[in-house]
């Protein structure tokens, strides 16, 4: 089920005030409402002609940011009149891409290859690409040359323009094979008040900032998502209040580095202060956030986490490497000792916190000793779970120029060893939770067994337990009876 964040009435009022017989307004978001309204007429005509609504299919690669962007895209399409479908032969097919690692790019090319045949059978299909990969000139050049079936390309800074770009395709050049390409280099202003939909009625991600200023030497994100921009706190709070009115009980505040939130606002505010204001929203039960950069995680934030009733007992704290030498080369601005010290402080303030992390194996010049340092941090911190990645050389980043790229076989061996240990520790940690009673936010009916529902604890553990669909969106107490590795089997404690 998908639900809107802004209520339908407000959205319809925006549309009602727009006259599509006039030229489009210059100001956003009215300009986009103009194109949405025009496209609505087009969608209605098509519905009559086809005897069914227009169908859209969105595929999202990558991180939570992209997932949230796709909800915005879905909101715009739904307002136009598209119905979402799983079928890749929809009338409008969009890939929201990721370029953090090479394999994400390869998947997109693979899908585009498959679509060549599908589009031959359905020449009216519109194919659009957006997201981080599109911010790279080499990618767009390759698509222009080898994937002529693509109709629209836009980037990370202007996804709010989707309706305008789609209107250009369907009204101005329906038969043209020329691609519409609109990718912006610099950062755009943040456009508020556009429609968006969310996957779950009771929980939602919310952007608090865009971009990244950290330039970790392996990472392409600052080049494709631009410099850090924070949203105004009032805009964030208004959006969350609206969500809560609409049934949301859990929010995940999203940013590449949430700990530096608010620094570039006219009236600066810290992330901890923002959290305290979010916490005051009545009806909101749970707050999560990601991602935290260890170098910017303040004592003020730790104190707020320690005393908060609503902030979940979970922190994602990317380590990347346990070797201080590599951390310097990665431009991370902390040492192994700084990191361990931070973990100790957090655990002191929030003893039952669940810690998760990201680790890269095979960064240029990584020696056996460097890798052992990573293993030693893993042993000391004992993460509840860890995302482990093989280093991927991203053109344009400083690390791509570094000598001593580590041979594949060595990286693979280290990676396997790390993954095995990370999984063992995670299993040991979850084992220890068995028998405890925890509050679970029920998310959905289990796909495997419809007599079960699944949900998440504050620490983000997944729990399956017998229950009916009416529990979805509710917080209930559950005994975690047995750990099954990455999830628990439990039983609800009835009041
Ligand atoms: N190679 C491998 N992993 C990477 N990440 C970012 N860039 C790269 C890269 N070039 C990982 C980091 C980051 C996560 C989102 O992706 O661990 O925290
Ligand atoms: Fe990439 Fe580093 Fe920014 Fe994270 S903090 S997005 S790893 S540059």
Short mmCIF file of C-alpha atoms and ligand atoms in Angstrom, two decimals:
data_model
loop_
_atom_site.label_atom_id
_atom_site.label_comp_id
_atom_site.label_asym_id
_atom_site.label_seq_id
_atom_site.Cartn_x
_atom_site.Cartn_y
_atom_site.Cartn_z
CA UNK A 1 0.00 0.00 0.00
CA UNK A 2 1.26 3.48 -0.80
CA UNK A 3 0.13 6.66 0.86
CA UNK A 4 0.60 10.35 0.22
CA UNK A 5 2.39 12.58 2.67
CA UNK A 6 0.72 15.86 1.80
CA UNK A 7 -2.99 15.45 2.03
CA UNK A 8 -4.95 15.04 -1.15
CA UNK A 9 -7.10 18.11 -0.55
CA UNK A 10 -4.09 20.42 -0.29
CA UNK A 11 -2.61 18.98 -3.45
CA UNK A 12 -5.87 19.36 -5.34
CA UNK A 13 -6.13 22.98 -4.17
CA UNK A 14 -2.68 23.65 -5.61
CA UNK A 15 -3.77 22.19 -8.95
CA UNK A 16 -7.13 23.98 -8.98
CA UNK A 17 -5.41 27.36 -8.80
CA UNK A 18 -3.47 26.74 -12.02
CA UNK A 19 -4.62 27.75 -15.52
CA UNK A 20 -3.03 25.55 -18.19
CA UNK A 21 -4.23 27.79 -21.03
CA UNK A 22 -1.57 30.29 -19.89
CA UNK A 23 2.21 29.88 -20.27
CA UNK A 24 3.80 27.90 -17.40
CA UNK A 25 4.64 29.90 -14.26
CA UNK A 26 8.34 30.57 -13.69
CA UNK A 27 8.26 29.87 -9.96
CA UNK A 28 8.51 26.45 -8.31
CA UNK A 29 6.63 24.43 -7.24
CA UNK A 30 3.70 26.08 -9.16
CA UNK A 31 5.54 25.45 -12.40
CA UNK A 32 5.54 21.71 -11.74
CA UNK A 33 1.85 21.74 -10.75
CA UNK A 34 1.17 23.32 -14.14
CA UNK A 35 2.81 20.40 -15.94
CA UNK A 36 1.18 17.84 -13.64
CA UNK A 37 -2.22 19.31 -14.50
CA UNK A 38 -1.47 19.27 -18.23
CA UNK A 39 -0.31 15.67 -18.04
CA UNK A 40 -3.46 14.72 -16.16
CA UNK A 41 -5.47 15.60 -19.25
CA UNK A 42 -3.13 13.45 -21.32
CA UNK A 43 -3.44 10.51 -18.87
CA UNK A 44 -7.24 10.75 -18.91
CA UNK A 45 -7.32 10.67 -22.71
CA UNK A 46 -5.01 7.67 -22.77
CA UNK A 47 -7.16 5.89 -20.21
CA UNK A 48 -10.18 6.27 -22.50
CA UNK A 49 -8.17 5.14 -25.51
CA UNK A 50 -6.58 2.10 -23.82
CA UNK A 51 -9.44 1.14 -21.52
CA UNK A 52 -7.01 1.06 -18.59
CA UNK A 53 -4.94 3.59 -16.63
CA UNK A 54 -1.37 4.36 -17.63
CA UNK A 55 1.11 2.14 -15.80
CA UNK A 56 4.46 3.17 -14.30
CA UNK A 57 7.30 1.03 -13.03
CA UNK A 58 10.05 2.48 -10.84
CA UNK A 59 13.21 0.54 -9.99
CA UNK A 60 15.42 1.95 -7.28
CA UNK A 61 19.09 1.13 -6.78
CA UNK A 62 21.30 2.19 -3.89
CA UNK A 63 20.73 3.94 -0.61
CA UNK A 64 17.89 5.31 1.50
CA UNK A 65 18.28 8.69 -0.21
CA UNK A 66 17.42 7.11 -3.53
CA UNK A 67 14.52 5.23 -1.95
CA UNK A 68 13.12 8.52 -0.69
CA UNK A 69 13.69 10.19 -4.08
CA UNK A 70 11.70 7.38 -5.68
CA UNK A 71 8.81 8.11 -3.32
CA UNK A 72 8.82 11.68 -4.61
CA UNK A 73 8.85 10.43 -8.20
CA UNK A 74 5.98 8.05 -7.38
CA UNK A 75 4.03 10.95 -5.86
CA UNK A 76 4.33 13.03 -9.03
CA UNK A 77 3.40 10.10 -11.29
CA UNK A 78 0.45 9.14 -9.15
CA UNK A 79 -0.88 12.70 -9.23
CA UNK A 80 -0.68 12.66 -13.00
CA UNK A 81 -2.76 9.48 -13.03
CA UNK A 82 -0.21 6.70 -13.44
CA UNK A 83 -0.78 3.50 -11.52
CA UNK A 84 2.28 1.70 -10.24
CA UNK A 85 2.93 -1.80 -11.50
CA UNK A 86 5.64 -4.42 -11.07
CA UNK A 87 5.71 -5.09 -14.78
CA UNK A 88 8.74 -3.73 -16.57
CA UNK A 89 6.67 -3.34 -19.73
CA UNK A 90 4.78 -0.41 -18.15
CA UNK A 91 4.02 2.74 -20.16
CA UNK A 92 6.60 4.65 -18.13
CA UNK A 93 9.69 2.84 -16.87
CA UNK A 94 12.18 4.62 -14.66
CA UNK A 95 15.49 3.55 -13.15
CA UNK A 96 16.69 5.59 -10.21
CA UNK A 97 20.38 4.71 -10.37
CA UNK A 98 23.34 4.45 -7.98
CA UNK A 99 27.01 4.78 -8.84
CA UNK A 100 28.73 4.23 -5.49
CA UNK A 101 30.16 0.94 -6.76
CA UNK A 102 30.75 -0.34 -10.27
CA UNK A 103 28.34 -3.30 -9.98
CA UNK A 104 25.37 -0.94 -9.49
CA UNK A 105 26.20 0.68 -12.86
CA UNK A 106 26.49 -2.71 -14.57
CA UNK A 107 23.03 -3.72 -13.39
CA UNK A 108 21.49 -0.65 -15.04
CA UNK A 109 23.19 -1.33 -18.37
CA UNK A 110 21.97 -4.92 -18.15
CA UNK A 111 18.37 -3.82 -17.62
CA UNK A 112 18.58 -1.26 -20.45
CA UNK A 113 19.81 -4.01 -22.76
CA UNK A 114 16.79 -6.16 -21.88
CA UNK A 115 14.42 -3.26 -22.48
CA UNK A 116 15.57 -2.90 -26.11
CA UNK A 117 13.40 -5.86 -27.12
CA UNK A 118 10.48 -4.82 -24.90
CA UNK A 119 10.40 -1.34 -26.36
CA UNK A 120 10.43 -2.68 -29.89
CA UNK A 121 7.14 -4.41 -29.09
CA UNK A 122 5.75 -1.34 -27.33
CA UNK A 123 7.24 1.75 -29.01
CA UNK A 124 5.11 4.10 -26.89
CA UNK A 125 6.91 3.05 -23.74
CA UNK A 126 8.77 5.99 -22.18
CA UNK A 127 12.10 5.05 -20.54
CA UNK A 128 13.62 7.47 -18.05
CA UNK A 129 16.86 7.39 -16.06
CA UNK A 130 17.77 9.48 -13.06
CA UNK A 131 19.92 9.35 -9.94
CA UNK A 132 23.62 9.48 -9.17
CA UNK A 133 24.88 7.60 -12.23
CA UNK A 134 23.35 10.24 -14.50
CA UNK A 135 25.51 12.96 -12.92
CA UNK A 136 28.51 11.38 -14.65
CA UNK A 137 29.20 12.67 -18.13
CA UNK A 138 30.84 9.43 -19.28
CA UNK A 139 27.66 7.52 -18.38
CA UNK A 140 25.37 9.89 -20.26
CA UNK A 141 27.71 9.74 -23.29
CA UNK A 142 27.60 5.94 -23.23
CA UNK A 143 23.80 5.91 -23.03
CA UNK A 144 23.52 8.42 -25.88
CA UNK A 145 25.70 6.14 -27.99
CA UNK A 146 24.58 2.65 -27.05
CA UNK A 147 21.09 2.87 -25.56
CA UNK A 148 19.05 4.96 -27.97
CA UNK A 149 15.84 3.54 -26.48
CA UNK A 150 16.13 5.90 -23.48
CA UNK A 151 13.80 8.93 -23.69
CA UNK A 152 14.54 11.06 -20.64
CA UNK A 153 17.63 11.54 -18.48
CA UNK A 154 17.74 13.79 -15.45
CA UNK A 155 20.01 14.05 -12.42
CA UNK A 156 19.97 14.24 -8.65
CA UNK A 157 19.47 18.01 -8.42
CA UNK A 158 16.34 18.36 -10.52
CA UNK A 159 14.11 15.37 -9.96
CA UNK A 160 11.39 17.82 -8.95
CA UNK A 161 11.24 18.60 -12.72
CA UNK A 162 9.96 15.16 -13.69
CA UNK A 163 6.50 16.39 -14.80
CA UNK A 164 8.05 19.12 -16.95
CA UNK A 165 10.41 16.69 -18.67
CA UNK A 166 7.67 14.12 -19.22
CA UNK A 167 5.43 16.85 -20.67
CA UNK A 168 8.22 17.81 -23.08
CA UNK A 169 8.34 14.19 -24.23
CA UNK A 170 4.62 13.48 -24.63
CA UNK A 171 3.48 16.87 -25.96
CA UNK A 172 6.43 18.35 -27.84
CA UNK A 173 8.16 15.35 -29.35
CA UNK A 174 6.16 12.14 -28.95
CA UNK A 175 7.63 10.53 -32.07
CA UNK A 176 11.13 11.95 -31.79
CA UNK A 177 14.01 9.62 -31.00
CA UNK A 178 15.97 12.52 -29.53
CA UNK A 179 16.67 12.06 -25.83
CA UNK A 180 15.62 14.73 -23.38
CA UNK A 181 18.67 15.25 -21.19
CA UNK A 182 18.57 17.63 -18.25
CA UNK A 183 21.38 17.09 -15.76
CA UNK A 184 22.50 19.95 -13.53
CA UNK A 185 26.05 20.32 -12.30
CA UNK A 186 25.66 22.70 -9.39
CA UNK A 187 23.31 22.40 -6.45
CA UNK A 188 19.77 23.57 -7.01
CA UNK A 189 17.60 25.30 -4.45
CA UNK A 190 15.52 22.87 -2.43
CA UNK A 191 11.97 22.76 -3.82
CA UNK A 192 9.41 22.12 -1.09
CA UNK A 193 5.74 21.18 -1.29
CA UNK A 194 5.77 18.66 -4.09
CA UNK A 195 3.64 15.55 -3.87
CA UNK A 196 5.23 12.37 -2.62
CA UNK A 197 4.08 8.92 -1.69
CA UNK A 198 5.46 6.53 0.81
CA UNK A 199 5.80 2.82 0.86
CA UNK A 200 4.39 2.36 4.36
CA UNK A 201 1.48 4.27 5.91
CA UNK A 202 3.06 4.27 9.37
CA UNK A 203 6.75 4.99 8.78
CA UNK A 204 8.70 7.22 6.45
CA UNK A 205 12.10 8.53 5.54
CA UNK A 206 12.48 12.30 5.46
CA UNK A 207 15.34 14.27 3.96
CA UNK A 208 16.88 16.75 6.33
CA UNK A 209 19.83 17.61 4.11
CA UNK A 210 21.24 16.92 0.68
CA UNK A 211 24.78 16.43 -0.61
CA UNK A 212 28.08 15.87 1.16
CA UNK A 213 31.20 17.98 1.85
CA UNK A 214 33.45 15.25 3.12
CA UNK A 215 35.19 13.99 0.02
CA UNK A 216 36.28 10.65 1.43
CA UNK A 217 38.91 9.76 -1.12
CA UNK A 218 37.15 6.61 -2.43
CA UNK A 219 33.66 8.08 -2.66
CA UNK A 220 31.85 9.55 -5.63
CA UNK A 221 28.86 10.90 -3.68
CA UNK A 222 30.10 14.51 -3.26
CA UNK A 223 30.62 14.71 -7.03
CA UNK A 224 27.17 13.43 -7.93
CA UNK A 225 25.06 14.82 -5.08
CA UNK A 226 26.85 18.16 -4.70
CA UNK A 227 27.69 20.21 -1.61
CA UNK A 228 25.86 19.94 1.66
CA UNK A 229 22.53 21.82 1.90
CA UNK A 230 20.26 21.58 4.93
CA UNK A 231 16.52 22.02 4.83
CA UNK A 232 15.02 24.64 7.12
CA UNK A 233 14.00 23.08 10.44
CA UNK A 234 10.47 24.46 10.10
CA UNK A 235 10.02 22.73 6.72
CA UNK A 236 11.18 19.44 8.23
CA UNK A 237 8.94 19.77 11.28
CA UNK A 238 5.92 20.71 9.16
CA UNK A 239 6.46 17.70 6.93
CA UNK A 240 6.77 15.36 9.91
CA UNK A 241 3.66 16.84 11.57
CA UNK A 242 1.72 16.24 8.37
CA UNK A 243 2.99 12.68 8.21
CA UNK A 244 1.97 12.05 11.81
CA UNK A 245 -1.52 13.42 11.13
CA UNK A 246 -1.65 10.91 8.32
CA UNK A 247 -0.71 7.96 10.55
CA UNK A 248 3.10 7.90 10.64
CA UNK A 249 4.60 6.83 13.98
CA UNK A 250 8.25 6.34 12.96
CA UNK A 251 10.51 8.64 10.93
CA UNK A 252 14.02 8.14 9.63
CA UNK A 253 15.87 11.45 9.23
CA UNK A 254 18.07 11.15 6.15
CA UNK A 255 21.31 12.82 5.12
CA UNK A 256 24.77 11.73 3.93
CA UNK A 257 26.18 13.14 7.15
CA UNK A 258 23.35 14.09 9.51
CA UNK A 259 25.78 15.19 12.20
CA UNK A 260 26.70 18.28 10.24
CA UNK A 261 23.03 19.23 9.74
CA UNK A 262 22.20 22.91 10.06
CA UNK A 263 25.72 24.33 9.81
CA UNK A 264 25.03 26.16 6.55
CA UNK A 265 21.61 27.57 7.46
CA UNK A 266 21.12 31.33 7.91
CA UNK A 267 20.24 30.59 11.50
CA UNK A 268 22.49 27.63 12.30
CA UNK A 269 21.09 24.81 14.42
CA UNK A 270 22.74 21.55 15.43
CA UNK A 271 21.46 18.09 14.59
CA UNK A 272 20.94 17.41 18.28
CA UNK A 273 18.75 20.52 18.55
CA UNK A 274 16.75 19.41 15.52
CA UNK A 275 16.23 16.00 17.13
CA UNK A 276 14.94 17.61 20.30
CA UNK A 277 12.39 19.57 18.28
CA UNK A 278 11.31 16.49 16.33
CA UNK A 279 10.96 14.61 19.60
CA UNK A 280 8.34 17.14 20.76
CA UNK A 281 5.92 16.24 17.97
CA UNK A 282 2.90 14.63 19.59
CA UNK A 283 1.91 11.28 18.15
CA UNK A 284 5.39 10.54 16.79
CA UNK A 285 6.69 7.43 18.57
CA UNK A 286 10.05 6.57 17.06
CA UNK A 287 12.94 8.48 15.49
CA UNK A 288 15.83 6.99 13.54
CA UNK A 289 18.53 8.73 11.52
CA UNK A 290 21.33 7.96 9.11
CA UNK A 291 24.16 8.35 8.24
CA UNK A 292 26.42 9.55 11.06
CA UNK A 293 30.03 10.42 10.31
CA UNK A 294 32.18 9.51 13.34
CA UNK A 295 34.19 12.74 13.04
CA UNK A 296 31.10 14.91 13.57
CA UNK A 297 29.19 12.91 16.17
CA UNK A 298 29.00 15.36 19.06
CA UNK A 299 28.75 14.89 22.82
CA UNK A 300 25.58 16.96 22.61
CA UNK A 301 24.05 14.32 20.32
CA UNK A 302 25.15 11.46 22.57
CA UNK A 303 23.53 13.21 25.52
CA UNK A 304 20.26 13.68 23.59
CA UNK A 305 20.30 10.01 22.57
CA UNK A 306 20.90 9.03 26.17
CA UNK A 307 17.86 10.84 27.52
CA UNK A 308 15.47 10.50 24.59
CA UNK A 309 12.39 8.33 24.84
CA UNK A 310 11.78 8.32 21.12
CA UNK A 311 15.19 7.98 19.47
CA UNK A 312 15.64 4.32 18.62
CA UNK A 313 18.46 2.37 20.18
CA UNK A 314 20.30 1.97 16.93
CA UNK A 315 23.23 3.83 15.41
CA UNK A 316 24.84 3.34 12.03
CA UNK A 317 28.44 4.46 12.41
CA UNK A 318 30.53 3.73 9.31
CA UNK A 319 34.05 2.60 10.20
CA UNK A 320 35.35 2.05 6.63
CA UNK A 321 38.70 0.79 7.95
CA UNK A 322 40.28 0.01 11.30
CA UNK A 323 43.72 1.16 10.18
CA UNK A 324 44.54 4.75 11.17
CA UNK A 325 46.98 4.88 8.27
CA UNK A 326 44.26 3.96 5.75
CA UNK A 327 41.71 6.21 7.45
CA UNK A 328 44.08 9.12 6.78
CA UNK A 329 44.40 8.12 3.13
CA UNK A 330 40.62 7.79 3.00
CA UNK A 331 40.34 11.39 4.31
CA UNK A 332 38.10 10.29 7.18
CA UNK A 333 39.50 12.63 9.87
CA UNK A 334 39.54 10.11 12.73
CA UNK A 335 41.87 7.37 13.93
CA UNK A 336 41.13 3.84 15.09
CA UNK A 337 41.52 5.07 18.69
CA UNK A 338 39.13 8.03 18.14
CA UNK A 339 36.54 5.63 16.78
CA UNK A 340 36.85 3.15 19.64
CA UNK A 341 36.69 5.98 22.15
CA UNK A 342 33.49 7.26 20.50
CA UNK A 343 31.91 3.81 20.66
CA UNK A 344 32.74 3.61 24.35
CA UNK A 345 31.13 7.00 25.02
CA UNK A 346 27.98 6.03 23.12
CA UNK A 347 27.68 2.69 24.90
CA UNK A 348 28.07 4.42 28.24
CA UNK A 349 25.21 6.81 27.44
CA UNK A 350 22.99 4.22 25.72
CA UNK A 351 24.06 0.80 27.05
CA UNK A 352 21.72 -1.33 24.96
CA UNK A 353 22.40 0.49 21.67
CA UNK A 354 22.68 -1.60 18.54
CA UNK A 355 25.66 -0.54 16.42
CA UNK A 356 25.94 -1.14 12.70
CA UNK A 357 28.63 -0.09 10.26
CA UNK A 358 30.07 0.05 6.74
CA UNK A 359 33.50 -1.43 6.02
CA UNK A 360 35.52 -1.29 2.80
CA UNK A 361 38.02 -4.05 2.03
CA UNK A 362 40.86 -3.59 -0.44
CA UNK A 363 41.32 0.19 -0.40
CA UNK A 364 44.51 1.00 -2.40
CA UNK A 365 47.62 0.04 -0.49
CA UNK A 366 45.76 -2.01 2.16
CA UNK A 367 48.33 -4.35 3.71
CA UNK A 368 47.74 -7.48 5.78
CA UNK A 369 48.50 -5.37 8.87
CA UNK A 370 45.90 -2.75 7.87
CA UNK A 371 43.32 -5.44 7.37
CA UNK A 372 44.15 -7.01 10.77
CA UNK A 373 43.45 -3.59 12.32
CA UNK A 374 39.98 -3.67 10.76
CA UNK A 375 39.43 -7.18 12.11
CA UNK A 376 40.52 -6.01 15.55
CA UNK A 377 37.96 -3.17 15.58
CA UNK A 378 35.29 -5.65 14.53
CA UNK A 379 36.30 -7.88 17.49
CA UNK A 380 36.29 -4.98 19.91
CA UNK A 381 33.09 -3.24 18.85
CA UNK A 382 31.10 -6.39 18.07
CA UNK A 383 28.66 -4.85 15.61
CA UNK A 384 25.05 -5.96 15.49
CA UNK A 385 25.47 -6.00 11.74
CA UNK A 386 27.87 -4.63 9.17
CA UNK A 387 27.70 -3.85 5.48
CA UNK A 388 30.95 -5.03 3.98
CA UNK A 389 32.07 -3.79 0.57
CA UNK A 390 34.88 -4.62 -1.79
CA UNK A 391 36.61 -1.39 -2.76
CA UNK A 392 35.41 -0.20 -6.15
CA UNK A 393 37.56 2.20 -8.15
CA UNK A 394 35.46 5.25 -9.03
CA UNK A 395 36.84 7.43 -11.81
CA UNK A 396 37.25 11.03 -10.69
CA UNK A 397 37.91 10.22 -7.02
CA UNK A 398 41.44 10.69 -5.57
CA UNK A 399 41.71 7.00 -4.60
CA UNK A 400 41.28 5.96 -8.24
CA UNK A 401 44.64 7.63 -8.96
CA UNK A 402 46.42 5.89 -6.11
CA UNK A 403 49.02 3.31 -6.86
CA UNK A 404 49.04 -0.09 -5.14
CA UNK A 405 45.52 -1.16 -6.05
CA UNK A 406 45.22 -4.46 -4.18
CA UNK A 407 45.06 -7.65 -6.30
CA UNK A 408 41.57 -9.13 -6.58
CA UNK A 409 42.38 -12.54 -5.06
CA UNK A 410 43.82 -10.96 -1.91
CA UNK A 411 40.81 -8.68 -1.52
CA UNK A 412 38.41 -11.56 -1.99
CA UNK A 413 40.13 -13.64 0.71
CA UNK A 414 40.08 -10.74 3.18
CA UNK A 415 36.48 -9.93 2.32
CA UNK A 416 35.32 -13.51 2.93
CA UNK A 417 37.13 -13.66 6.25
CA UNK A 418 35.63 -10.36 7.39
CA UNK A 419 32.12 -11.28 6.28
CA UNK A 420 32.26 -14.60 8.09
CA UNK A 421 33.39 -13.01 11.32
CA UNK A 422 30.88 -10.16 11.09
CA UNK A 423 28.08 -12.70 10.64
CA UNK A 424 29.27 -14.87 13.51
CA UNK A 425 29.35 -11.93 15.88
CA UNK A 426 25.95 -10.71 14.71
CA UNK A 427 24.48 -14.16 15.35
CA UNK A 428 26.07 -14.30 18.82
CA UNK A 429 24.67 -10.87 19.63
CA UNK A 430 21.15 -11.66 18.52
CA UNK A 431 21.31 -14.95 20.43
CA UNK A 432 21.79 -12.94 23.59
CA UNK A 433 18.54 -11.04 23.00
CA UNK A 434 16.49 -14.24 22.96
CA UNK A 435 14.04 -14.34 25.84
CA UNK A 436 13.73 -10.56 26.18
CA UNK A 437 10.50 -8.62 25.69
CA UNK A 438 10.69 -5.78 23.18
CA UNK A 439 8.40 -3.26 21.60
CA UNK A 440 7.86 -4.07 17.94
CA UNK A 441 6.44 -1.83 15.22
CA UNK A 442 4.46 -4.22 13.05
CA UNK A 443 5.21 -3.67 9.36
CA UNK A 444 3.59 -6.35 7.22
CA UNK A 445 2.18 -9.80 6.88
CA UNK A 446 4.95 -12.34 6.42
CA UNK A 447 5.43 -13.26 2.77
CA UNK A 448 6.23 -16.86 3.63
CA UNK A 449 3.47 -17.51 6.16
CA UNK A 450 0.31 -15.35 6.18
CA UNK A 451 -0.47 -16.34 9.77
CA UNK A 452 2.63 -14.37 10.84
CA UNK A 453 3.33 -10.64 10.88
CA UNK A 454 6.79 -9.07 10.85
CA UNK A 455 8.07 -5.96 12.54
CA UNK A 456 11.12 -4.25 13.98
CA UNK A 457 12.34 -3.54 17.47
CA UNK A 458 13.87 -0.22 18.51
CA UNK A 459 17.28 -1.82 17.86
CA UNK A 460 16.03 -2.64 14.38
CA UNK A 461 15.92 -6.40 14.87
CA UNK A 462 13.45 -8.15 12.61
CA UNK A 463 10.77 -10.21 14.41
CA UNK A 464 8.18 -12.65 13.03
CA UNK A 465 5.26 -13.61 15.26
CA UNK A 466 1.70 -14.93 14.96
CA UNK A 467 -0.70 -12.02 14.46
CA UNK A 468 -3.37 -10.58 12.20
CA UNK A 469 -3.05 -7.79 9.60
CA UNK A 470 -4.89 -5.35 11.91
CA UNK A 471 -1.66 -5.09 13.87
CA UNK A 472 0.14 -3.41 10.96
CA UNK A 473 1.35 0.05 11.98
CA UNK A 474 0.89 -0.68 15.71
CA UNK A 475 3.51 -0.92 18.45
CA UNK A 476 3.13 -4.13 20.45
CA UNK A 477 5.18 -5.97 23.07
CA UNK A 478 6.67 -9.21 21.86
CA UNK A 479 8.78 -11.88 23.59
CA UNK A 480 11.71 -12.72 21.31
CA UNK A 481 11.59 -16.47 21.71
CA UNK A 482 14.24 -17.71 19.36
CA UNK A 483 16.97 -16.16 17.23
CA UNK A 484 17.11 -17.51 13.68
CA UNK A 485 20.27 -15.67 12.68
CA UNK A 486 19.06 -12.46 11.15
CA UNK A 487 15.54 -12.53 12.59
CA UNK A 488 13.62 -13.63 15.67
CA UNK A 489 10.55 -15.74 16.13
CA UNK A 490 8.41 -14.25 18.87
CA UNK A 491 5.07 -14.14 20.58
CA UNK A 492 2.96 -11.11 21.32
CA UNK A 493 2.26 -10.30 24.94
CA UNK A 494 -1.43 -9.48 25.04
CA UNK A 495 -2.40 -6.64 27.35
N1 LIG B 1 34.00 1.26 -3.03
C1 LIG B 1 33.41 0.46 -2.09
N2 LIG B 1 32.55 0.93 -1.19
C2 LIG B 1 32.25 2.25 -1.22
N3 LIG B 1 31.45 3.00 -0.44
C3 LIG B 1 31.50 4.27 -0.87
N4 LIG B 1 32.33 4.37 -1.92
C4 LIG B 1 32.83 3.12 -2.15
C5 LIG B 1 33.74 2.59 -3.08
N5 LIG B 1 34.34 3.35 -3.99
C6 LIG B 1 30.70 2.45 0.70
C7 LIG B 1 31.11 3.14 2.01
C8 LIG B 1 29.88 3.95 2.34
C9 LIG B 1 28.78 3.10 1.75
C10 LIG B 1 27.50 3.80 1.52
O1 LIG B 1 29.32 2.67 0.52
O2 LIG B 1 31.33 2.14 2.97
O3 LIG B 1 29.73 4.15 3.72
FE1 LIG B 2 30.84 9.42 0.67
FE2 LIG B 2 32.29 10.07 2.81
FE3 LIG B 2 30.25 11.68 2.03
FE4 LIG B 2 29.73 9.27 3.10
S1 LIG B 2 30.74 11.00 4.16
S2 LIG B 2 28.80 10.17 1.24
S3 LIG B 2 31.44 8.02 2.35
S4 LIG B 2 32.14 11.27 0.90
#
